[in-house]
Coordinates of C-alpha atoms in Angstrom, one line a residue:
M1 CA 0.1 -0.5 0.1
S2 CA 1.4 3.8 -0.5
L3 CA 0.5 7.0 0.6
N4 CA -3.9 6.9 1.3
P5 CA -3.6 11.6 0.9
D6 CA -7.1 10.9 1.7
S7 CA -7.5 8.9 4.4
T8 CA -9.5 10.3 7.1
N9 CA -7.7 8.6 9.7
I10 CA -6.0 10.7 13.0
P11 CA -3.4 8.9 13.9
Y12 CA -2.4 8.1 10.2
T13 CA -2.7 11.7 9.7
L14 CA -0.6 12.4 12.4
G15 CA 2.1 10.5 11.2
R16 CA 2.0 11.8 8.1
L17 CA 2.3 15.2 9.8
F18 CA 5.7 13.9 11.5
S19 CA 7.6 12.8 9.0
V20 CA 6.4 16.9 7.4
L21 CA 8.7 18.5 10.6
E22 CA 10.9 15.6 10.2
D23 CA 11.3 16.8 6.6
I24 CA 11.1 20.3 7.4
Q25 CA 14.4 19.7 10.3
S26 CA 16.1 18.0 7.6
A27 CA 15.6 20.6 4.6
A28 CA 16.9 23.8 7.6
S29 CA 19.8 21.7 9.2
P30 CA 21.5 19.5 6.9
R31 CA 24.3 18.5 8.9
I32 CA 21.9 17.2 11.7
K33 CA 23.0 14.4 13.5
S34 CA 19.3 13.4 15.3
T35 CA 16.9 14.1 14.3
I36 CA 12.9 14.4 16.0
K37 CA 12.3 11.1 14.8
D38 CA 15.3 9.9 17.3
Q39 CA 13.7 11.7 20.2
Y40 CA 10.2 12.0 19.5
F41 CA 8.9 9.1 17.5
N42 CA 7.7 6.9 19.8
S43 CA 5.4 9.8 22.0
A44 CA 4.6 11.5 18.9
S45 CA 2.7 7.4 18.2
F46 CA 1.3 7.5 22.3
T47 CA 1.2 10.8 23.9
P48 CA 0.0 13.6 20.9
G49 CA -1.4 15.9 22.9
H50 CA 2.1 16.3 24.5
I51 CA 4.1 16.1 21.7
F52 CA 2.9 17.5 18.8
P53 CA 2.3 21.2 19.9
I54 CA 6.4 21.1 21.2
L55 CA 7.5 19.8 17.8
L56 CA 5.0 22.4 16.2
K57 CA 6.8 25.8 17.7
L58 CA 9.8 23.7 17.2
S59 CA 8.9 23.1 13.1
Q60 CA 8.5 27.7 13.5
K61 CA 12.0 27.6 14.1
H62 CA 12.8 25.7 11.7
L63 CA 11.3 26.9 9.0
K64 CA 12.3 30.7 9.7
K65 CA 16.0 29.2 8.1
L66 CA 14.8 28.4 4.7
A67 CA 13.8 29.8 1.8
V68 CA 10.8 31.7 1.0
G69 CA 9.1 29.1 -1.2
T70 CA 10.0 26.3 0.2
R71 CA 9.2 27.5 3.3
I72 CA 5.6 28.3 2.0
N73 CA 5.5 25.0 0.7
Y74 CA 5.7 23.1 3.7
E75 CA 2.9 25.4 5.8
K76 CA 1.1 24.8 3.0
Q77 CA 2.2 21.0 3.5
I78 CA 1.4 21.5 8.1
R79 CA -1.8 24.0 6.7
D80 CA -3.4 20.6 4.2
L81 CA -2.9 18.3 7.5
A82 CA -4.0 20.5 10.2
D83 CA -7.1 21.1 8.0
T84 CA -8.2 17.4 8.7
L85 CA -7.1 17.0 12.3
P86 CA -10.0 17.5 15.3
D87 CA -9.6 21.1 16.8
V88 CA -8.0 18.8 19.7
Y89 CA -4.9 16.1 19.7
P90 CA -5.7 12.6 21.4
S91 CA -3.9 12.6 24.7
R92 CA -3.3 8.5 23.7
L93 CA -3.2 6.6 21.1
S94 CA -4.1 2.3 21.5
L95 CA -1.9 -0.6 19.0
P96 CA -3.5 -0.3 17.2
Q97 CA -3.9 3.5 15.8
Q98 CA -0.3 4.0 17.1
G99 CA 0.9 1.1 13.6
S100 CA -1.9 3.6 12.3
F101 CA 0.4 5.9 12.9
Q102 CA 3.2 4.6 11.9
L103 CA 2.2 3.6 8.5
G104 CA 1.4 7.2 7.8
Y105 CA 5.1 8.6 9.1
Y106 CA 6.5 5.6 6.8
H107 CA 3.8 5.9 3.7
Q108 CA 4.6 10.1 4.1
T109 CA 8.7 9.6 4.0
Q110 CA 8.3 7.3 1.0
K111 CA 6.2 9.6 -0.7
R112 CA 9.1 12.0 -1.2
Y113 CA 11.9 10.0 -2.9
E114 CA 9.2 8.6 -5.1

């Protein structure tokens, strides 16, 4: 299976958003050795309500380092994904939901390389 851009599954969309945020960090700091995946992946997939506000705050710092066109592209990706999310992040994800998060992450990441 490949990326499902029409999915309304919240954990899947959060996984996709996590992948976009990781890509922003990598674009802003190409020589970085430890990404948000190394530090936050498990927490983001289990307690997104606690982690995503932190990640989005960090992404704003990374976006400031990018060229305007690149920044606009990433901001659009974030907006498009955020538009499909509820107004509150889930506080916890069950094990099957964590699996959906992981699939969303890996599908979105794979799409970058196609």
